[in-house]
Amino acid sequence: MVSNSETETEADTRANRIDPVLMAAGWGTGGAAIKREQICPGRIQSGGRRGKGLSCDIVLEFRGHKLAVLEAKRAGISHAEGVGQAKDYAARLGARFAYASNGLGWYQIDMATGAEGQFTLPFPTPEDLWQRTFGLPNEWRLRFGVVPFETDGGKWELRYYQHNAITAALEAVAMERSRILLTLATGTGKTSIAFQIAWKLFQAKWNLTRTPTRRPRILFLADRNILADQAYNAFSAFPSDAITRIDPSELRKKGGVPKNASLFFTIFQTFMTGEGEPIYKSYPSDFFDFIIIDECHRGGANDESQWRELLNWFAPAVQLGLTATPKRAVNADTYAYFGDPVYTYALKEGIEDGFLTPFKVRQMASTIDEYVYDPTDTVLAGEIEEDRKYTESDFNTRLIIEERERSRVQEFMEEVDQRQKAIIFCATQDHAARVRDIINQIKVSTDPNYCHRVTANDGAIGDQHLRDFQDNDKTVPTILTTSQKLSTGVDARNVRHIVLMRPVRSMIEFKQIIGRGTRTYDGKDFFTIWDFVKAHENFNDPEWDGPPEEVTPPRPRPPTGEPPKPGPEPEPPLPGGEDGEGGEDEPSTKIMIKLADGKARSIQYIATTTYWGPDGKPISAADFLQRLFGDLSGMVADEDQLRTIWSNPDNREHFLTQLDDNGYDPDRLDDIRRLVDAPKSDLYDVLNYILFANPPKTRHDRAETVRQDGMGNFVGEMRELLLGILKAYETAGEAELAGKKLGQFLTARYGSVSEGRAKLGELQTIRDAYNLIQAGLYAE
């Protein structure tokens, strides 16, 4: 029986009014599913919390396609209240139709044509919506749709954008498109997407004949062994006799190329080798039905590359390119070859949805970002050009100043938690070795494996160091140094720091490097990019996820007093080699300089922080403070109100929650202490300074005032307890004064809250004393 519409809940409306209508139309049976779907978990915030996630009440799925969404509202309010949500969910999930209903009224939106309006029941059947979505029948669309995703028995669930990407690629195959491109941010699971596409092609027996008489032959092409190995391992759900890894040792062992498999994994470089004819020509040009080109922007589609010859040889195959980089001048060949992407999911979307980790950029300007020869310095090797200004692109390729590199490493190591994992990008393989050695010389850890180099020259042992680094159960190696090898495709989830000690050549590379840190991990609220080379200027590029932003880092004056001239560094040529290393444009004999006595100690760094704003754009520290000032002005009228709020633990906690909701989580607030040069001050003083320009006091000064003038009414055990609380506040900050902390202080001191009450009296008496000293802390 239908309940009274004014009193029923949304769950009642759905159960009694909406679900029966859907089931009467054939939904919920015979492969036409009614599902609830969590679209995204919400942006990652500090303390393991998240922003607001999104869930869709009803997703109508048929033959592997999400055809419609429905936003349900309780009968007591207008069904039109759900229209906005329905459109948003349909757009995200790639559904053709969006519906809103309260069980009494029904509203429909066609997301393709824009047509919308009220409609009357009956609700469309699954077949109705299928026909309205796709029109003419397509055999392969149907065959792909009935193949379930491989989820390892339900242990793995597709994210909405992965489902969209897979569906879009398979739809292109069904429509006989021969070149397909998917553009998804690093860390969003392109290998998993490739696996599911291959799985459906394999199970549906799709092949170039377009008749399901045999399983397809699928080639996975990468440009680095580690990427090919990762993909090979990720495809383990396929039968073991269906997959094969093509590498030089296997070719030698078998005396030729393998042909008796369904999935083949190799790298471009292996296929390009061979005596006389390259290896790939051992296969007929129509041997492969489907080719997946991983990181396809890295040269495979370039008109002038040898790799393009390989793709042209296998021209009959349907070719799918995977890339993390949007279209721009330097990868125009990729987009010209594959065409526009059939699906795109950007870095900004991944961060805001909560599937990728947000980041901040520490811009490390120094007094030795450039170098002009000083006769007091010593030339240890090579020939210096006395009047030349050496810039970042010269350091460690043409010019080596050991003290400069040591100072950079020292600065980084002093500022970070040395237990956290980091990847350091260096100018050359030799530079990566020197940085490794400096780190191991100054590290706190006693483990000899704390820092390792992983470059092309490190071969198998370097690959093992990388595997150990990727293992989240292992703490060493903690830091890896590299040149080019780790800039793409390395899945290491718990990386907390990305350090740039070489120029970043392009926006494409910049995004790839950032992607080394974006993968999520429990307890990882953000990661930090340490920028010693002005790579943050890439944020000014229009191809970043949004319009360009002005980022003006502080520039310290060098010892001569002449301000350095800002501007981008010239970019050295792209390296070659199997792992993207070797072949750097550098002289065989480098210039080596030893700085004069005392100059190394005078190297200074000025750091500023760029944040990822709530609108998905980078903002400078100055802009961040300005935005905080504006938000605080709307929350606090005057100094007295701020003091009243801060003096009471409950009011203070509520106020901090409001700040957090506005994007100022505890980590950002701690950064703000440093920005205003008040690291030992109470947050109250920091906010008071920002709002009212009052000079901040230190926590020690505030605690000492209470110890001297505010303890007169307390004696014995109560006095000792309060003195201990003041000491904790002075050491660790205002978080020690939270309401919930009182019970922890009592338990730590007396073993339990009840024992504390036996020593001190009623709990309210203890709480009153706790609040009284806090009022004293903020009395002026």
PDB file of N, CA and C in Angstrom, residues 1-82:
ATOM      1  N   MET A   1       0.851  -1.193   0.000  1.00  0.00           N
ATOM      2  CA  MET A   1       0.000   0.000   0.000  1.00  0.00           C
ATOM      3  C   MET A   1       0.882   1.237   0.000  1.00  0.00           C
ATOM      4  N   VAL A   2       0.517   2.233  -0.819  1.00  0.00           N
ATOM      5  CA  VAL A   2       1.264   3.479  -0.887  1.00  0.00           C
ATOM      6  C   VAL A   2       0.977   4.315   0.343  1.00  0.00           C
ATOM      7  N   SER A   3       2.040   4.818   1.004  1.00  0.00           N
ATOM      8  CA  SER A   3       1.878   5.577   2.238  1.00  0.00           C
ATOM      9  C   SER A   3       1.516   7.019   1.943  1.00  0.00           C
ATOM     10  N   ASN A   4       1.235   7.776   3.018  1.00  0.00           N
ATOM     11  CA  ASN A   4       0.944   9.196   2.877  1.00  0.00           C
ATOM     12  C   ASN A   4       2.167   9.916   2.342  1.00  0.00           C
ATOM     13  N   SER A   5       2.004  10.675   1.252  1.00  0.00           N
ATOM     14  CA  SER A   5       3.149  11.274   0.579  1.00  0.00           C
ATOM     15  C   SER A   5       3.870  12.301   1.423  1.00  0.00           C
ATOM     16  N   GLU A   6       3.168  12.921   2.382  1.00  0.00           N
ATOM     17  CA  GLU A   6       3.808  13.962   3.185  1.00  0.00           C
ATOM     18  C   GLU A   6       4.710  13.393   4.262  1.00  0.00           C
ATOM     19  N   THR A   7       4.479  12.153   4.646  1.00  0.00           N
ATOM     20  CA  THR A   7       5.245  11.586   5.766  1.00  0.00           C
ATOM     21  C   THR A   7       6.258  10.532   5.333  1.00  0.00           C
ATOM     22  N   GLU A   8       6.136  10.010   4.126  1.00  0.00           N
ATOM     23  CA  GLU A   8       7.035   8.930   3.735  1.00  0.00           C
ATOM     24  C   GLU A   8       8.445   9.436   3.465  1.00  0.00           C
ATOM     25  N   THR A   9       9.401   8.544   3.657  1.00  0.00           N
ATOM     26  CA  THR A   9      10.804   8.856   3.408  1.00  0.00           C
ATOM     27  C   THR A   9      11.142   8.617   1.945  1.00  0.00           C
ATOM     28  N   GLU A  10      12.358   9.034   1.557  1.00  0.00           N
ATOM     29  CA  GLU A  10      12.796   8.774   0.186  1.00  0.00           C
ATOM     30  C   GLU A  10      12.866   7.279  -0.088  1.00  0.00           C
ATOM     31  N   ALA A  11      13.325   6.511   0.924  1.00  0.00           N
ATOM     32  CA  ALA A  11      13.391   5.060   0.761  1.00  0.00           C
ATOM     33  C   ALA A  11      11.994   4.477   0.547  1.00  0.00           C
ATOM     34  N   ASP A  12      10.992   5.022   1.286  1.00  0.00           N
ATOM     35  CA  ASP A  12       9.612   4.567   1.090  1.00  0.00           C
ATOM     36  C   ASP A  12       9.140   4.873  -0.326  1.00  0.00           C
ATOM     37  N   THR A  13       9.425   6.083  -0.799  1.00  0.00           N
ATOM     38  CA  THR A  13       8.996   6.477  -2.145  1.00  0.00           C
ATOM     39  C   THR A  13       9.593   5.554  -3.190  1.00  0.00           C
ATOM     40  N   ARG A  14      10.860   5.271  -3.023  1.00  0.00           N
ATOM     41  CA  ARG A  14      11.496   4.400  -4.011  1.00  0.00           C
ATOM     42  C   ARG A  14      10.884   3.002  -3.960  1.00  0.00           C
ATOM     43  N   ALA A  15      10.759   2.454  -2.747  1.00  0.00           N
ATOM     44  CA  ALA A  15      10.271   1.079  -2.616  1.00  0.00           C
ATOM     45  C   ALA A  15       8.825   0.927  -3.059  1.00  0.00           C
ATOM     46  N   ASN A  16       7.991   1.928  -2.739  1.00  0.00           N
ATOM     47  CA  ASN A  16       6.553   1.782  -2.966  1.00  0.00           C
ATOM     48  C   ASN A  16       6.055   2.407  -4.262  1.00  0.00           C
ATOM     49  N   ARG A  17       6.814   3.365  -4.809  1.00  0.00           N
ATOM     50  CA  ARG A  17       6.305   4.093  -5.972  1.00  0.00           C
ATOM     51  C   ARG A  17       7.191   3.943  -7.214  1.00  0.00           C
ATOM     52  N   ILE A  18       8.518   4.002  -7.014  1.00  0.00           N
ATOM     53  CA  ILE A  18       9.410   4.054  -8.183  1.00  0.00           C
ATOM     54  C   ILE A  18       9.837   2.669  -8.631  1.00  0.00           C
ATOM     55  N   ASP A  19      10.348   1.847  -7.701  1.00  0.00           N
ATOM     56  CA  ASP A  19      10.823   0.517  -8.089  1.00  0.00           C
ATOM     57  C   ASP A  19       9.738  -0.324  -8.764  1.00  0.00           C
ATOM     58  N   PRO A  20       8.495  -0.311  -8.258  1.00  0.00           N
ATOM     59  CA  PRO A  20       7.464  -1.097  -8.960  1.00  0.00           C
ATOM     60  C   PRO A  20       7.249  -0.657 -10.408  1.00  0.00           C
ATOM     61  N   VAL A  21       7.380   0.655 -10.672  1.00  0.00           N
ATOM     62  CA  VAL A  21       7.222   1.154 -12.043  1.00  0.00           C
ATOM     63  C   VAL A  21       8.352   0.630 -12.923  1.00  0.00           C
ATOM     64  N   LEU A  22       9.577   0.657 -12.408  1.00  0.00           N
ATOM     65  CA  LEU A  22      10.728   0.182 -13.184  1.00  0.00           C
ATOM     66  C   LEU A  22      10.628  -1.317 -13.446  1.00  0.00           C
ATOM     67  N   MET A  23      10.238  -2.065 -12.422  1.00  0.00           N
ATOM     68  CA  MET A  23      10.147  -3.515 -12.594  1.00  0.00           C
ATOM     69  C   MET A  23       9.017  -3.887 -13.543  1.00  0.00           C
ATOM     70  N   ALA A  24       7.948  -3.124 -13.529  1.00  0.00           N
ATOM     71  CA  ALA A  24       6.846  -3.380 -14.467  1.00  0.00           C
ATOM     72  C   ALA A  24       7.294  -3.166 -15.904  1.00  0.00           C
ATOM     73  N   ALA A  25       8.313  -2.321 -16.090  1.00  0.00           N
ATOM     74  CA  ALA A  25       8.841  -2.065 -17.433  1.00  0.00           C
ATOM     75  C   ALA A  25       9.912  -3.079 -17.831  1.00  0.00           C
ATOM     76  N   GLY A  26      10.243  -4.009 -16.953  1.00  0.00           N
ATOM     77  CA  GLY A  26      11.212  -5.049 -17.284  1.00  0.00           C
ATOM     78  C   GLY A  26      12.593  -4.830 -16.719  1.00  0.00           C
ATOM     79  N   TRP A  27      12.768  -3.768 -15.924  1.00  0.00           N
ATOM     80  CA  TRP A  27      14.067  -3.521 -15.317  1.00  0.00           C
ATOM     81  C   TRP A  27      14.213  -4.369 -14.058  1.00  0.00           C
ATOM     82  N   GLY A  28      15.446  -4.849 -13.818  1.00  0.00           N
ATOM     83  CA  GLY A  28      15.704  -5.677 -12.643  1.00  0.00           C
ATOM     84  C   GLY A  28      15.654  -7.155 -12.928  1.00  0.00           C
ATOM     85  N   THR A  29      15.345  -7.554 -14.175  1.00  0.00           N
ATOM     86  CA  THR A  29      15.307  -8.962 -14.550  1.00  0.00           C
ATOM     87  C   THR A  29      15.913  -9.127 -15.947  1.00  0.00           C
ATOM     88  N   GLY A  30      16.296 -10.361 -16.265  1.00  0.00           N
ATOM     89  CA  GLY A  30      16.734 -10.688 -17.614  1.00  0.00           C
ATOM     90  C   GLY A  30      17.915  -9.888 -18.121  1.00  0.00           C
ATOM     91  N   GLY A  31      18.868  -9.567 -17.249  1.00  0.00           N
ATOM     92  CA  GLY A  31      20.051  -8.829 -17.668  1.00  0.00           C
ATOM     93  C   GLY A  31      19.873  -7.332 -17.721  1.00  0.00           C
ATOM     94  N   ALA A  32      18.680  -6.834 -17.389  1.00  0.00           N
ATOM     95  CA  ALA A  32      18.440  -5.386 -17.318  1.00  0.00           C
ATOM     96  C   ALA A  32      18.516  -4.972 -15.856  1.00  0.00           C
ATOM     97  N   ALA A  33      19.647  -4.446 -15.456  1.00  0.00           N
ATOM     98  CA  ALA A  33      19.939  -4.253 -14.034  1.00  0.00           C
ATOM     99  C   ALA A  33      19.519  -2.879 -13.533  1.00  0.00           C
ATOM    100  N   ILE A  34      19.083  -2.852 -12.257  1.00  0.00           N
ATOM    101  CA  ILE A  34      18.872  -1.604 -11.513  1.00  0.00           C
ATOM    102  C   ILE A  34      19.964  -1.557 -10.461  1.00  0.00           C
ATOM    103  N   LYS A  35      20.868  -0.591 -10.553  1.00  0.00           N
ATOM    104  CA  LYS A  35      22.008  -0.539  -9.649  1.00  0.00           C
ATOM    105  C   LYS A  35      22.093   0.808  -8.947  1.00  0.00           C
ATOM    106  N   ARG A  36      22.683   0.801  -7.775  1.00  0.00           N
ATOM    107  CA  ARG A  36      23.115   2.027  -7.116  1.00  0.00           C
ATOM    108  C   ARG A  36      24.617   2.108  -7.322  1.00  0.00           C
ATOM    109  N   GLU A  37      25.143   3.274  -7.664  1.00  0.00           N
ATOM    110  CA  GLU A  37      26.571   3.381  -7.975  1.00  0.00           C
ATOM    111  C   GLU A  37      27.200   4.553  -7.260  1.00  0.00           C
ATOM    112  N   GLN A  38      28.288   4.264  -6.547  1.00  0.00           N
ATOM    113  CA  GLN A  38      29.108   5.351  -6.030  1.00  0.00           C
ATOM    114  C   GLN A  38      29.949   5.866  -7.188  1.00  0.00           C
ATOM    115  N   ILE A  39      29.721   7.106  -7.568  1.00  0.00           N
ATOM    116  CA  ILE A  39      30.437   7.666  -8.717  1.00  0.00           C
ATOM    117  C   ILE A  39      31.868   8.010  -8.336  1.00  0.00           C
ATOM    118  N   CYS A  40      32.033   8.702  -7.214  1.00  0.00           N
ATOM    119  CA  CYS A  40      33.389   9.040  -6.772  1.00  0.00           C
ATOM    120  C   CYS A  40      33.375   9.239  -5.260  1.00  0.00           C
ATOM    121  N   PRO A  41      34.510   8.990  -4.604  1.00  0.00           N
ATOM    122  CA  PRO A  41      34.555   9.076  -3.137  1.00  0.00           C
ATOM    123  C   PRO A  41      34.739  10.483  -2.598  1.00  0.00           C
ATOM    124  N   GLY A  42      35.089  11.466  -3.430  1.00  0.00           N
ATOM    125  CA  GLY A  42      35.323  12.832  -2.961  1.00  0.00           C
ATOM    126  C   GLY A  42      36.796  13.121  -2.788  1.00  0.00           C
ATOM    127  N   ARG A  43      37.152  14.378  -2.980  1.00  0.00           N
ATOM    128  CA  ARG A  43      38.542  14.823  -2.932  1.00  0.00           C
ATOM    129  C   ARG A  43      39.212  14.446  -1.615  1.00  0.00           C
ATOM    130  N   ILE A  44      40.443  13.967  -1.701  1.00  0.00           N
ATOM    131  CA  ILE A  44      41.202  13.588  -0.510  1.00  0.00           C
ATOM    132  C   ILE A  44      41.568  14.839   0.289  1.00  0.00           C
ATOM    133  N   GLN A  45      41.305  14.786   1.587  1.00  0.00           N
ATOM    134  CA  GLN A  45      41.650  15.885   2.482  1.00  0.00           C
ATOM    135  C   GLN A  45      42.521  15.352   3.608  1.00  0.00           C
ATOM    136  N   SER A  46      42.972  16.231   4.469  1.00  0.00           N
ATOM    137  CA  SER A  46      43.893  15.832   5.533  1.00  0.00           C
ATOM    138  C   SER A  46      43.192  14.942   6.551  1.00  0.00           C
ATOM    139  N   GLY A  47      44.005  14.177   7.260  1.00  0.00           N
ATOM    140  CA  GLY A  47      43.487  13.352   8.344  1.00  0.00           C
ATOM    141  C   GLY A  47      42.660  12.172   7.870  1.00  0.00           C
ATOM    142  N   GLY A  48      42.863  11.761   6.620  1.00  0.00           N
ATOM    143  CA  GLY A  48      42.118  10.621   6.109  1.00  0.00           C
ATOM    144  C   GLY A  48      40.683  10.940   5.739  1.00  0.00           C
ATOM    145  N   ARG A  49      40.312  12.210   5.757  1.00  0.00           N
ATOM    146  CA  ARG A  49      38.945  12.597   5.411  1.00  0.00           C
ATOM    147  C   ARG A  49      38.835  12.887   3.921  1.00  0.00           C
ATOM    148  N   ARG A  50      37.612  13.004   3.470  1.00  0.00           N
ATOM    149  CA  ARG A  50      37.352  13.296   2.064  1.00  0.00           C
ATOM    150  C   ARG A  50      36.282  14.368   1.936  1.00  0.00           C
ATOM    151  N   GLY A  51      36.313  15.041   0.778  1.00  0.00           N
ATOM    152  CA  GLY A  51      35.240  15.953   0.446  1.00  0.00           C
ATOM    153  C   GLY A  51      33.982  15.179   0.112  1.00  0.00           C
ATOM    154  N   LYS A  52      32.987  15.878  -0.345  1.00  0.00           N
ATOM    155  CA  LYS A  52      31.700  15.245  -0.620  1.00  0.00           C
ATOM    156  C   LYS A  52      31.800  14.321  -1.817  1.00  0.00           C
ATOM    157  N   GLY A  53      31.433  13.061  -1.619  1.00  0.00           N
ATOM    158  CA  GLY A  53      31.399  12.111  -2.713  1.00  0.00           C
ATOM    159  C   GLY A  53      30.066  12.169  -3.444  1.00  0.00           C
ATOM    160  N   LEU A  54      29.967  11.407  -4.498  1.00  0.00           N
ATOM    161  CA  LEU A  54      28.736  11.379  -5.287  1.00  0.00           C
ATOM    162  C   LEU A  54      28.273   9.939  -5.463  1.00  0.00           C
ATOM    163  N   SER A  55      26.972   9.713  -5.240  1.00  0.00           N
ATOM    164  CA  SER A  55      26.371   8.412  -5.480  1.00  0.00           C
ATOM    165  C   SER A  55      25.076   8.611  -6.249  1.00  0.00           C
ATOM    166  N   CYS A  56      24.841   7.746  -7.214  1.00  0.00           N
ATOM    167  CA  CYS A  56      23.621   7.811  -8.013  1.00  0.00           C
ATOM    168  C   CYS A  56      22.637   6.774  -7.491  1.00  0.00           C
ATOM    169  N   ASP A  57      21.411   7.217  -7.185  1.00  0.00           N
ATOM    170  CA  ASP A  57      20.399   6.326  -6.610  1.00  0.00           C
ATOM    171  C   ASP A  57      20.102   5.141  -7.516  1.00  0.00           C
ATOM    172  N   ILE A  58      19.878   5.430  -8.788  1.00  0.00           N
ATOM    173  CA  ILE A  58      19.442   4.377  -9.704  1.00  0.00           C
ATOM    174  C   ILE A  58      20.175   4.521 -11.034  1.00  0.00           C
ATOM    175  N   VAL A  59      20.893   3.471 -11.421  1.00  0.00           N
ATOM    176  CA  VAL A  59      21.517   3.389 -12.734  1.00  0.00           C
ATOM    177  C   VAL A  59      20.869   2.217 -13.455  1.00  0.00           C
ATOM    178  N   LEU A  60      20.358   2.460 -14.648  1.00  0.00           N
ATOM    179  CA  LEU A  60      19.703   1.420 -15.445  1.00  0.00           C
ATOM    180  C   LEU A  60      20.682   0.924 -16.494  1.00  0.00           C
ATOM    181  N   GLU A  61      21.091  -0.339 -16.352  1.00  0.00           N
ATOM    182  CA  GLU A  61      22.136  -0.901 -17.196  1.00  0.00           C
ATOM    183  C   GLU A  61      21.600  -2.092 -17.978  1.00  0.00           C
ATOM    184  N   PHE A  62      21.945  -2.160 -19.259  1.00  0.00           N
ATOM    185  CA  PHE A  62      21.454  -3.220 -20.128  1.00  0.00           C
ATOM    186  C   PHE A  62      22.529  -3.548 -21.151  1.00  0.00           C
ATOM    187  N   ARG A  63      22.846  -4.849 -21.266  1.00  0.00           N
ATOM    188  CA  ARG A  63      23.851  -5.315 -22.224  1.00  0.00           C
ATOM    189  C   ARG A  63      25.181  -4.576 -22.063  1.00  0.00           C
ATOM    190  N   GLY A  64      25.579  -4.381 -20.807  1.00  0.00           N
ATOM    191  CA  GLY A  64      26.870  -3.773 -20.518  1.00  0.00           C
ATOM    192  C   GLY A  64      26.926  -2.277 -20.667  1.00  0.00           C
ATOM    193  N   HIS A  65      25.813  -1.611 -20.977  1.00  0.00           N
ATOM    194  CA  HIS A  65      25.776  -0.167 -21.171  1.00  0.00           C
ATOM    195  C   HIS A  65      24.877   0.486 -20.121  1.00  0.00           C
ATOM    196  N   LYS A  66      25.343   1.607 -19.587  1.00  0.00           N
ATOM    197  CA  LYS A  66      24.523   2.409 -18.675  1.00  0.00           C
ATOM    198  C   LYS A  66      23.646   3.313 -19.533  1.00  0.00           C
ATOM    199  N   LEU A  67      22.382   2.940 -19.670  1.00  0.00           N
ATOM    200  CA  LEU A  67      21.494   3.652 -20.587  1.00  0.00           C
ATOM    201  C   LEU A  67      20.837   4.864 -19.948  1.00  0.00           C
ATOM    202  N   ALA A  68      20.590   4.810 -18.626  1.00  0.00           N
ATOM    203  CA  ALA A  68      19.866   5.902 -17.983  1.00  0.00           C
ATOM    204  C   ALA A  68      20.199   5.954 -16.499  1.00  0.00           C
ATOM    205  N   VAL A  69      20.012   7.136 -15.917  1.00  0.00           N
ATOM    206  CA  VAL A  69      20.081   7.299 -14.465  1.00  0.00           C
ATOM    207  C   VAL A  69      18.757   7.890 -14.002  1.00  0.00           C
ATOM    208  N   LEU A  70      18.430   7.652 -12.740  1.00  0.00           N
ATOM    209  CA  LEU A  70      17.211   8.218 -12.163  1.00  0.00           C
ATOM    210  C   LEU A  70      17.524   8.729 -10.767  1.00  0.00           C
ATOM    211  N   GLU A  71      17.231   9.984 -10.534  1.00  0.00           N
ATOM    212  CA  GLU A  71      17.400  10.574  -9.209  1.00  0.00           C
ATOM    213  C   GLU A  71      16.040  10.585  -8.518  1.00  0.00           C
ATOM    214  N   ALA A  72      15.967   9.866  -7.395  1.00  0.00           N
ATOM    215  CA  ALA A  72      14.711   9.732  -6.662  1.00  0.00           C
ATOM    216  C   ALA A  72      14.622  10.758  -5.540  1.00  0.00           C
ATOM    217  N   LYS A  73      13.461  11.359  -5.397  1.00  0.00           N
ATOM    218  CA  LYS A  73      13.154  12.250  -4.283  1.00  0.00           C
ATOM    219  C   LYS A  73      11.901  11.730  -3.575  1.00  0.00           C
ATOM    220  N   ARG A  74      11.768  12.050  -2.286  1.00  0.00           N
ATOM    221  CA  ARG A  74      10.567  11.582  -1.576  1.00  0.00           C
ATOM    222  C   ARG A  74       9.331  12.282  -2.119  1.00  0.00           C
ATOM    223  N   ALA A  75       8.215  11.627  -1.952  1.00  0.00           N
ATOM    224  CA  ALA A  75       6.969  12.103  -2.562  1.00  0.00           C
ATOM    225  C   ALA A  75       6.536  13.458  -2.035  1.00  0.00           C
ATOM    226  N   GLY A  76       7.004  13.829  -0.857  1.00  0.00           N
ATOM    227  CA  GLY A  76       6.569  15.080  -0.246  1.00  0.00           C
ATOM    228  C   GLY A  76       7.202  16.322  -0.840  1.00  0.00           C
ATOM    229  N   ILE A  77       8.206  16.172  -1.728  1.00  0.00           N
ATOM    230  CA  ILE A  77       8.809  17.344  -2.374  1.00  0.00           C
ATOM    231  C   ILE A  77       8.726  17.176  -3.888  1.00  0.00           C
ATOM    232  N   SER A  78       8.963  18.242  -4.615  1.00  0.00           N
ATOM    233  CA  SER A  78       8.833  18.207  -6.067  1.00  0.00           C
ATOM    234  C   SER A  78       9.888  17.311  -6.694  1.00  0.00           C
ATOM    235  N   HIS A  79       9.479  16.546  -7.696  1.00  0.00           N
ATOM    236  CA  HIS A  79      10.430  15.697  -8.409  1.00  0.00           C
ATOM    237  C   HIS A  79      11.446  16.530  -9.181  1.00  0.00           C
ATOM    238  N   ALA A  80      11.108  17.790  -9.459  1.00  0.00           N
ATOM    239  CA  ALA A  80      12.038  18.670 -10.181  1.00  0.00           C
ATOM    240  C   ALA A  80      13.303  18.945  -9.388  1.00  0.00           C
ATOM    241  N   GLU A  81      13.273  18.713  -8.071  1.00  0.00           N
ATOM    242  CA  GLU A  81      14.453  18.915  -7.232  1.00  0.00           C
ATOM    243  C   GLU A  81      15.613  17.993  -7.639  1.00  0.00           C
ATOM    244  N   GLY A  82      15.290  16.907  -8.326  1.00  0.00           N
ATOM    245  CA  GLY A  82      16.342  15.961  -8.697  1.00  0.00           C
ATOM    246  C   GLY A  82      16.878  16.135 -10.101  1.00  0.00           C
TER     247      GLY A  82
END
